[in-house]
PDB file of C-alpha atoms and ligand atoms in Angstrom:
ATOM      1  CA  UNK A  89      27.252 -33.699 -41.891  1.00 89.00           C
ATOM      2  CA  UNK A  90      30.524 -35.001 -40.964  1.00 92.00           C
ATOM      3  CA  UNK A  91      32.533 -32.996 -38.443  1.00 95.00           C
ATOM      4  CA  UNK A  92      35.415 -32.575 -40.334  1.00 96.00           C
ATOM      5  CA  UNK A  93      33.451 -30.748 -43.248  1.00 97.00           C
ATOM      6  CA  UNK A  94      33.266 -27.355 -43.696  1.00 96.00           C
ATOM      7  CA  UNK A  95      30.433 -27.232 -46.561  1.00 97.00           C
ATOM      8  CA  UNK A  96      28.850 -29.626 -49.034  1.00 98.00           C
ATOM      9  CA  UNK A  97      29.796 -29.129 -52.739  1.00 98.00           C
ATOM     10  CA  UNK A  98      27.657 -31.661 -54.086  1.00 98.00           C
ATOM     11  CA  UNK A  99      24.752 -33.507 -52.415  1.00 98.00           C
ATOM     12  CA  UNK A 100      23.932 -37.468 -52.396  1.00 98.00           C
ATOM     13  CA  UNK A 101      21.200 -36.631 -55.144  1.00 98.00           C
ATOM     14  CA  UNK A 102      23.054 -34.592 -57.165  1.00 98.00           C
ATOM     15  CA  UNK A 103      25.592 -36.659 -57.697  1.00 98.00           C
ATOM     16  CA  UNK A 104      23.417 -39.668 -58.393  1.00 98.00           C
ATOM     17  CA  UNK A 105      21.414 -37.280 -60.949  1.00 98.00           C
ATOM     18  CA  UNK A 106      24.965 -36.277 -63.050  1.00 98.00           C
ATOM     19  CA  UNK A 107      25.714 -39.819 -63.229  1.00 98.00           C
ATOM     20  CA  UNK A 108      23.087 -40.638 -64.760  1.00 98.00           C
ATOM     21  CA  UNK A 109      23.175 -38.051 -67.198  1.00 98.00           C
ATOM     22  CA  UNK A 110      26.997 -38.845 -68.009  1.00 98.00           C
ATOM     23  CA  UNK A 111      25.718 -43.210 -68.122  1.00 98.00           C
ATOM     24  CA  UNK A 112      23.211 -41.877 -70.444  1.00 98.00           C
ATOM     25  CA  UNK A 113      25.093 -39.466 -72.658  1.00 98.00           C
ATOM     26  CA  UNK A 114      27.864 -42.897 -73.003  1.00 98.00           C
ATOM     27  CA  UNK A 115      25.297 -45.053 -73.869  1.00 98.00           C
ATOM     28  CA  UNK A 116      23.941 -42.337 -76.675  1.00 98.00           C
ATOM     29  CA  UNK A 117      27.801 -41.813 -78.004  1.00 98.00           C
ATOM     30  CA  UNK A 118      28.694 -45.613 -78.611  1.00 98.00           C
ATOM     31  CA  UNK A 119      25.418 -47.120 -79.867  1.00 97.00           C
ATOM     32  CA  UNK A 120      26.596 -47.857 -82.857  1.00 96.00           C
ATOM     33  CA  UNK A 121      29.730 -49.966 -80.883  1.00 95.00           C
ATOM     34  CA  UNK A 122      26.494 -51.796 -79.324  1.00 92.00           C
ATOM     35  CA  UNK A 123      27.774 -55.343 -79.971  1.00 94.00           C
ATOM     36  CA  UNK A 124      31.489 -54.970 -78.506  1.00 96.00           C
ATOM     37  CA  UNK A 125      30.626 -53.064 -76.194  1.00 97.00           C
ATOM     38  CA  UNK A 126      33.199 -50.396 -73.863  1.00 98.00           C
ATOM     39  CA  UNK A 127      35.701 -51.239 -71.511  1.00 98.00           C
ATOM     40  CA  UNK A 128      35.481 -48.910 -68.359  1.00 98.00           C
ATOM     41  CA  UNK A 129      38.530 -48.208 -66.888  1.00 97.00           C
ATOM     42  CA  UNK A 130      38.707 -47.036 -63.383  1.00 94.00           C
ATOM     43  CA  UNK A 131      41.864 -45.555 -61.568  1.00 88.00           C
ATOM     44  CA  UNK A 132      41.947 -47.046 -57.935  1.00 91.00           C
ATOM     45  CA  UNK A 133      41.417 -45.780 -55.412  1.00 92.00           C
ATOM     46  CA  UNK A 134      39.489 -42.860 -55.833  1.00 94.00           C
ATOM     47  CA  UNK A 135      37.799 -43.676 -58.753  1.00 96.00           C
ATOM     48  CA  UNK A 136      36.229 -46.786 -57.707  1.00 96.00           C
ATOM     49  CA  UNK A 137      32.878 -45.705 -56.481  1.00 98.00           C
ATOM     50  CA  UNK A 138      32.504 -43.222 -59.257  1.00 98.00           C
ATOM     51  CA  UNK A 139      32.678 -46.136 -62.073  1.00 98.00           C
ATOM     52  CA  UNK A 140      30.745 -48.752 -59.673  1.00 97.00           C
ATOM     53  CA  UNK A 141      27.584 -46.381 -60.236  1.00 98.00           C
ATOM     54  CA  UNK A 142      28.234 -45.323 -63.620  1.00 98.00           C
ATOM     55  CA  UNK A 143      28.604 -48.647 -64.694  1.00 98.00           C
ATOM     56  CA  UNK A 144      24.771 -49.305 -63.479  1.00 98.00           C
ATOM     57  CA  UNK A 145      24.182 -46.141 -65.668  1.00 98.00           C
ATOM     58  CA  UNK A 146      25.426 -47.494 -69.022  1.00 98.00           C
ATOM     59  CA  UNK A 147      22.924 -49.750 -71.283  1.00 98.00           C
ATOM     60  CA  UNK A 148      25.752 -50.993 -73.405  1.00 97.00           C
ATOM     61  CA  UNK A 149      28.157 -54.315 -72.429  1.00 97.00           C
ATOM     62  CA  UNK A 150      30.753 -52.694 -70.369  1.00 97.00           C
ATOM     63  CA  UNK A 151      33.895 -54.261 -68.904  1.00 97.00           C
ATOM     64  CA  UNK A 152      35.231 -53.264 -65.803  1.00 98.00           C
ATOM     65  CA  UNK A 153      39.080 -53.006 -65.352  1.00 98.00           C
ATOM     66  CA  UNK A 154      40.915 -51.714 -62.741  1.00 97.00           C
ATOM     67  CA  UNK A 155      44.926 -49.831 -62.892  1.00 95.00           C
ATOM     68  CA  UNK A 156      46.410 -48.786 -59.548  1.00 91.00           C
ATOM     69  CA  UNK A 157      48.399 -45.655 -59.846  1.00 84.00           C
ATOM     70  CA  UNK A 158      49.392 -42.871 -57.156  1.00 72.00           C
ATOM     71  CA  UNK A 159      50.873 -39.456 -57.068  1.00 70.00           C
ATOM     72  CA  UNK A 160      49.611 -37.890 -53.966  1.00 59.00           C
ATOM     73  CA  UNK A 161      50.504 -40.590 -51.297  1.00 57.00           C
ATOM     74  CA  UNK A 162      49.104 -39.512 -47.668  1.00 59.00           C
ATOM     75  CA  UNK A 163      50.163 -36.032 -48.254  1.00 60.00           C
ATOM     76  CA  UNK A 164      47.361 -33.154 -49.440  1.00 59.00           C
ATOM     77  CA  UNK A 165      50.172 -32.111 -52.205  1.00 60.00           C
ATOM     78  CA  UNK A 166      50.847 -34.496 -55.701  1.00 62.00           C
ATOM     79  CA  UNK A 167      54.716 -35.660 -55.516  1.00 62.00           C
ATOM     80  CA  UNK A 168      54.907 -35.073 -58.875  1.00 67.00           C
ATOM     81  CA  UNK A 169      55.742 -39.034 -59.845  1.00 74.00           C
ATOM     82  CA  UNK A 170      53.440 -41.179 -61.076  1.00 80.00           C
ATOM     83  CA  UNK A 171      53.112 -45.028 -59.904  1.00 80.00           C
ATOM     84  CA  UNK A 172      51.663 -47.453 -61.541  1.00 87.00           C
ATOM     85  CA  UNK A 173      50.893 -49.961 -58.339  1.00 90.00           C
ATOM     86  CA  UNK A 174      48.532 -52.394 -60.670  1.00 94.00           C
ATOM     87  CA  UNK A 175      48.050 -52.868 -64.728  1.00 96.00           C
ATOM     88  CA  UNK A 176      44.890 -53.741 -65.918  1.00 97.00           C
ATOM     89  CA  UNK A 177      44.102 -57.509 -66.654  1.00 97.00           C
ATOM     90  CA  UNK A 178      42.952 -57.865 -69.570  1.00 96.00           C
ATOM     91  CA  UNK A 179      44.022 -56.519 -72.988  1.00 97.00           C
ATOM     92  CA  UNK A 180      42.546 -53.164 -74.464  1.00 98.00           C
ATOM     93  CA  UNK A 181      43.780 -53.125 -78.152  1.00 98.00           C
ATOM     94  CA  UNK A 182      41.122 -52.799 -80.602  1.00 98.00           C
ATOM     95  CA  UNK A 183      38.481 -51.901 -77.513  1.00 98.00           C
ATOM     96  CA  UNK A 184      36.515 -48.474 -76.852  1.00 98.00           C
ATOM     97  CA  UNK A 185      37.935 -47.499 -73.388  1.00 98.00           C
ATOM     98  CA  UNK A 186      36.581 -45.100 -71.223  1.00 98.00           C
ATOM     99  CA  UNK A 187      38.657 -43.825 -68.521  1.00 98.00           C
ATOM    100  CA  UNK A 188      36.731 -43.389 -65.586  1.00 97.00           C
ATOM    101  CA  UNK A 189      37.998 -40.605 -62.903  1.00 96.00           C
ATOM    102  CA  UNK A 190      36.858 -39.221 -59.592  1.00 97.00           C
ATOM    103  CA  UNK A 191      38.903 -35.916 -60.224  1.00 95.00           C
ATOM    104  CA  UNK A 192      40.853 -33.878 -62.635  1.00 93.00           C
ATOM    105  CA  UNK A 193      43.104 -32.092 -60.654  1.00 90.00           C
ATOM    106  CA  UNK A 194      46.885 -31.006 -61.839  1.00 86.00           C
ATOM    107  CA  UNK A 195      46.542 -33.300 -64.649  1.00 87.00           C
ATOM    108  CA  UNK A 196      49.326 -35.096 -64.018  1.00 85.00           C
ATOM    109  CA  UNK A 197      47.752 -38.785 -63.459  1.00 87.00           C
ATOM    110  CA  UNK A 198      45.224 -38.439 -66.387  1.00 91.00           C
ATOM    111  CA  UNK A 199      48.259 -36.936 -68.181  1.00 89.00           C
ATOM    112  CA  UNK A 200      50.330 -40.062 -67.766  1.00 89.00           C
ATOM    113  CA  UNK A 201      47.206 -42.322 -68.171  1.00 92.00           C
ATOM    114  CA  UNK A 202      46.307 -41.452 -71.528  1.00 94.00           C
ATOM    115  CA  UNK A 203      49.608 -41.761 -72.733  1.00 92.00           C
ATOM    116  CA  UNK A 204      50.014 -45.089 -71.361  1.00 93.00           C
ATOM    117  CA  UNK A 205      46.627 -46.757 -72.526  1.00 96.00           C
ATOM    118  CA  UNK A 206      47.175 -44.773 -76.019  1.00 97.00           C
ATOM    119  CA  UNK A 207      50.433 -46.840 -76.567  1.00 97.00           C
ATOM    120  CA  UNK A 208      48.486 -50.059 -76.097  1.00 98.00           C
ATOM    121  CA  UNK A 209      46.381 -48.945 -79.345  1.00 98.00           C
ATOM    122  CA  UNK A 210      42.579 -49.125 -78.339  1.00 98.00           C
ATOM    123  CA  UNK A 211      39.824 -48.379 -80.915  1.00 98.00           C
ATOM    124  CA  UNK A 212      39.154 -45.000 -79.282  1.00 98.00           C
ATOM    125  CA  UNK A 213      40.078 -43.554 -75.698  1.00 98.00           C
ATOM    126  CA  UNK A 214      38.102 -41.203 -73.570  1.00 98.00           C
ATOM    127  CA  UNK A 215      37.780 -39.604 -70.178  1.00 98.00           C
ATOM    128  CA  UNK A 216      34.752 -39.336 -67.689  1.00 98.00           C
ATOM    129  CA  UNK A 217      35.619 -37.258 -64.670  1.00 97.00           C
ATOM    130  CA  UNK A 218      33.114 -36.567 -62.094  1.00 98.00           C
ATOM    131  CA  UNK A 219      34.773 -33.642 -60.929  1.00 97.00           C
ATOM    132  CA  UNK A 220      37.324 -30.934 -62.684  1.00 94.00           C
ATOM    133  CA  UNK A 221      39.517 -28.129 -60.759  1.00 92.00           C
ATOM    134  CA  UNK A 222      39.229 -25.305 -62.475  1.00 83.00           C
ATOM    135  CA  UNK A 223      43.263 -24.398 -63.069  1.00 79.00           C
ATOM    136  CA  UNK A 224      45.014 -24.018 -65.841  1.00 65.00           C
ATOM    137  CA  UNK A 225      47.267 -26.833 -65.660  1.00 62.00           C
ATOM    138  CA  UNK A 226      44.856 -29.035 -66.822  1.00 57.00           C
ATOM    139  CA  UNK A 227      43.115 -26.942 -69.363  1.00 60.00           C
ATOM    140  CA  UNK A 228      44.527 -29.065 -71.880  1.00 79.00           C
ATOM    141  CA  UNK A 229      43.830 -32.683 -71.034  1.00 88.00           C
ATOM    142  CA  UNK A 230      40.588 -33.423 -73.288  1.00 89.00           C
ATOM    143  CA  UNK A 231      37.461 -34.778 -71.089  1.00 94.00           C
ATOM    144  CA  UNK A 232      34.562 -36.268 -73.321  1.00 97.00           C
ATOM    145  CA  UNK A 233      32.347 -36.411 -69.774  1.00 98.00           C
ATOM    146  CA  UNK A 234      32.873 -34.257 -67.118  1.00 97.00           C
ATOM    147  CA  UNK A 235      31.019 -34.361 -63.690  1.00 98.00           C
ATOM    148  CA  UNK A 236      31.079 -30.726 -62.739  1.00 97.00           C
ATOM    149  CA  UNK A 237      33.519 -28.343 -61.815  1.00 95.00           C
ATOM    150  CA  UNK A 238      34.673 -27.162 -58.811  1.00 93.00           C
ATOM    151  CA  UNK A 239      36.621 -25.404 -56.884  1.00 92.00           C
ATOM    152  CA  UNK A 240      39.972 -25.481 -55.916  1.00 92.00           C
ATOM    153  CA  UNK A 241      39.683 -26.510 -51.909  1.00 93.00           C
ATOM    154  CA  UNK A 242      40.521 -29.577 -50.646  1.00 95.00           C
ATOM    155  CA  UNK A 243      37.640 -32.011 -51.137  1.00 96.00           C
ATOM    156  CA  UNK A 244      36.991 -35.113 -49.876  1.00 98.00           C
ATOM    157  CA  UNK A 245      34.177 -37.879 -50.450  1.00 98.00           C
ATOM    158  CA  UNK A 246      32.134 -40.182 -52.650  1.00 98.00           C
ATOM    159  CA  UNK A 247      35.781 -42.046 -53.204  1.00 98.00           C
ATOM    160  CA  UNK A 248      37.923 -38.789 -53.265  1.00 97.00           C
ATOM    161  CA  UNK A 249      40.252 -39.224 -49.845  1.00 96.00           C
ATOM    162  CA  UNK A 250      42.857 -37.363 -47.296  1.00 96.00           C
ATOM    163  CA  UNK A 251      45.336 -39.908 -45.677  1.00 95.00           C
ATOM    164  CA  UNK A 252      42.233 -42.635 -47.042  1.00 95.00           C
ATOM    165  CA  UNK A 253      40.089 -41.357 -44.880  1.00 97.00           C
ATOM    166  CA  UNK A 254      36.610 -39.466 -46.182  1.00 98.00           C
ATOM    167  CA  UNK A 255      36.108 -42.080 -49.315  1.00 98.00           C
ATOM    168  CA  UNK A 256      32.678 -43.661 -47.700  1.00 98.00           C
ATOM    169  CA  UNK A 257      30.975 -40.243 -47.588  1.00 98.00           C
ATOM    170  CA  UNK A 258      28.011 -40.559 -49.500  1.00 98.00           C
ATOM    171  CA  UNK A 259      28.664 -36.710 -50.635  1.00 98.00           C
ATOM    172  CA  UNK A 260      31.297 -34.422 -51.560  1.00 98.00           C
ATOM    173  CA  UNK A 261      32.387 -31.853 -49.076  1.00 98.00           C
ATOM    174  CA  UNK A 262      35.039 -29.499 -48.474  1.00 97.00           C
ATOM    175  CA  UNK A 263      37.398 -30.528 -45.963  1.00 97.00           C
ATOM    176  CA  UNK A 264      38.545 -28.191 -42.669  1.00 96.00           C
ATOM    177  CA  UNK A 265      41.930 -26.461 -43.287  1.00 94.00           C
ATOM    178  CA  UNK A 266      43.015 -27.705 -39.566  1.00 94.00           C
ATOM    179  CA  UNK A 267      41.886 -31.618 -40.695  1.00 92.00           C
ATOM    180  CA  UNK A 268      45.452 -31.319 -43.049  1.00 88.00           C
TER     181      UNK A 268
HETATM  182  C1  PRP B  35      43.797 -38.469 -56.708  1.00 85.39           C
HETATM  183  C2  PRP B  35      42.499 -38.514 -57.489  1.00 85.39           C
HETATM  184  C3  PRP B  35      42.958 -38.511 -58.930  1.00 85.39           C
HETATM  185  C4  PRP B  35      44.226 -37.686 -58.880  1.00 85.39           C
HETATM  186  C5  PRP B  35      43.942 -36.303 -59.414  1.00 85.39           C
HETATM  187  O1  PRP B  35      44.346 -39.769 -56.670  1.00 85.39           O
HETATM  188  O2  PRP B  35      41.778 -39.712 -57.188  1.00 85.39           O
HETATM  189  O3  PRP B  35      43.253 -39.819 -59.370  1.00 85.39           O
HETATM  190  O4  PRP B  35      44.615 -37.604 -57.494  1.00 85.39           O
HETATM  191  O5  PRP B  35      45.035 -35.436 -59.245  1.00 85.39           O
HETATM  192  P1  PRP B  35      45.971 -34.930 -60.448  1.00 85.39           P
HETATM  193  O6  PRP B  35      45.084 -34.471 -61.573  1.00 85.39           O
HETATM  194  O7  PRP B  35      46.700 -33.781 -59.815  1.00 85.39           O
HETATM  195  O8  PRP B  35      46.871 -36.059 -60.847  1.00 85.39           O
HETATM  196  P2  PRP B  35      45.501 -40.164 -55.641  1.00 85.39           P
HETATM  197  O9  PRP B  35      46.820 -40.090 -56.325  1.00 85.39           O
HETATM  198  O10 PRP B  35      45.319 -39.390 -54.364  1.00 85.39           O
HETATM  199  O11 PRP B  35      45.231 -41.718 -55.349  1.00 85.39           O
HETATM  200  P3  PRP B  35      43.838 -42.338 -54.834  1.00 85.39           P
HETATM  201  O12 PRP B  35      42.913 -42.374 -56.010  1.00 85.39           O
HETATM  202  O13 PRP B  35      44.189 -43.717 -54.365  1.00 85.39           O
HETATM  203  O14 PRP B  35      43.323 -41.462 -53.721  1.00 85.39           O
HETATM  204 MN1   MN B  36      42.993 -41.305 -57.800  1.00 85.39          MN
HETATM  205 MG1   MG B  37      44.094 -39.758 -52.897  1.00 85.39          MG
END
């Protein structure tokens, strides 16, 4: 274990195992959209390993777009804005989008997200999070898949960062108080 850990929430395997559980439930839910197909959307950065191995979970065609957008900067506390820092490239109208997500946190870039990609009129629009703080801020943001939920520590890991360190961990761990 890293150094800078304090304690493993989730474990190389048990990630690996949820994943596939959430790739299979997706590819049970739009069978019947079988010959469009879903476009995955993954928020960089933190979301980017999370949707590289779901992607290998789904049996459907998937598309793989990218946005850019940051609240948190370096710091371990959201600012509160909202950035988008890169738009997808290709066009969603009409599609079945899944939003993919490392964490659900405050809500407020999922918040903003939604509303966004619901404005460019896709056939339907959901969220897969691997992980969801349990606070109430976010109680009402709707999440089709979720990943598990966990605490409310500062976690780092399997693409989740502090100061964009911690994303190569092949686990999920909470990070020392005296690291931030
Ligand atoms: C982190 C995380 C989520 C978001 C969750 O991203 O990856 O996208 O914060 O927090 P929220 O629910 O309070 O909005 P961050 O803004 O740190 O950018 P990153 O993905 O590049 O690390
Ligand atoms: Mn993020
Ligand atoms: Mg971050």
């Amino acid at each position: 274990m890293h150094n800078d850990i304090s304690e493993i929430l989730f474990t190389e395997e048990q990630i690996a195992d949820r994943v596939s559980e959430i790739g299979a439930a997706i590819t049970r839910d739009y069978a019947d959209a079988a010959d469009e197909g879903i476009v995955l959307i993954s928020v960089l950065r933190g979301a980017a390993i999370f949707m590289a191995d779901l992607a290998r979970q789904i049996e459907l065609p998937c598309e793989m777009d990218y946005m850019a957008i940051s609240s948190y900067g370096n710091g371990a506390k959201s600012s509160g804005v909202v950035r988008i820092l890169k738009d997808l490239s290709s066009e969603i109208e009409g599609r079945h989008v899944v939003i993919a997500e490392d964490i659900l946190d405050s809500g407020l870039t999922l918040t903003y997200l939604l509303k966004n990609l619901a404005s460019r009129r896709p056939a339907s629009l959901e969220v897969a999070t691997l992980l969801r703080k349990k606070t109430l801020a976010q109680a009402k943001i709707d999440c089709k898949y979720i990943g598990f939920e966990c605490p409310d520590e500062f976690i780092v890991g399997y693409g989740l960062d502090f100061a964009e360190r911690y994303r190569n961990l092949p686990y999920i761990g909470i990070l020392k108080p005296e690291v931030y």
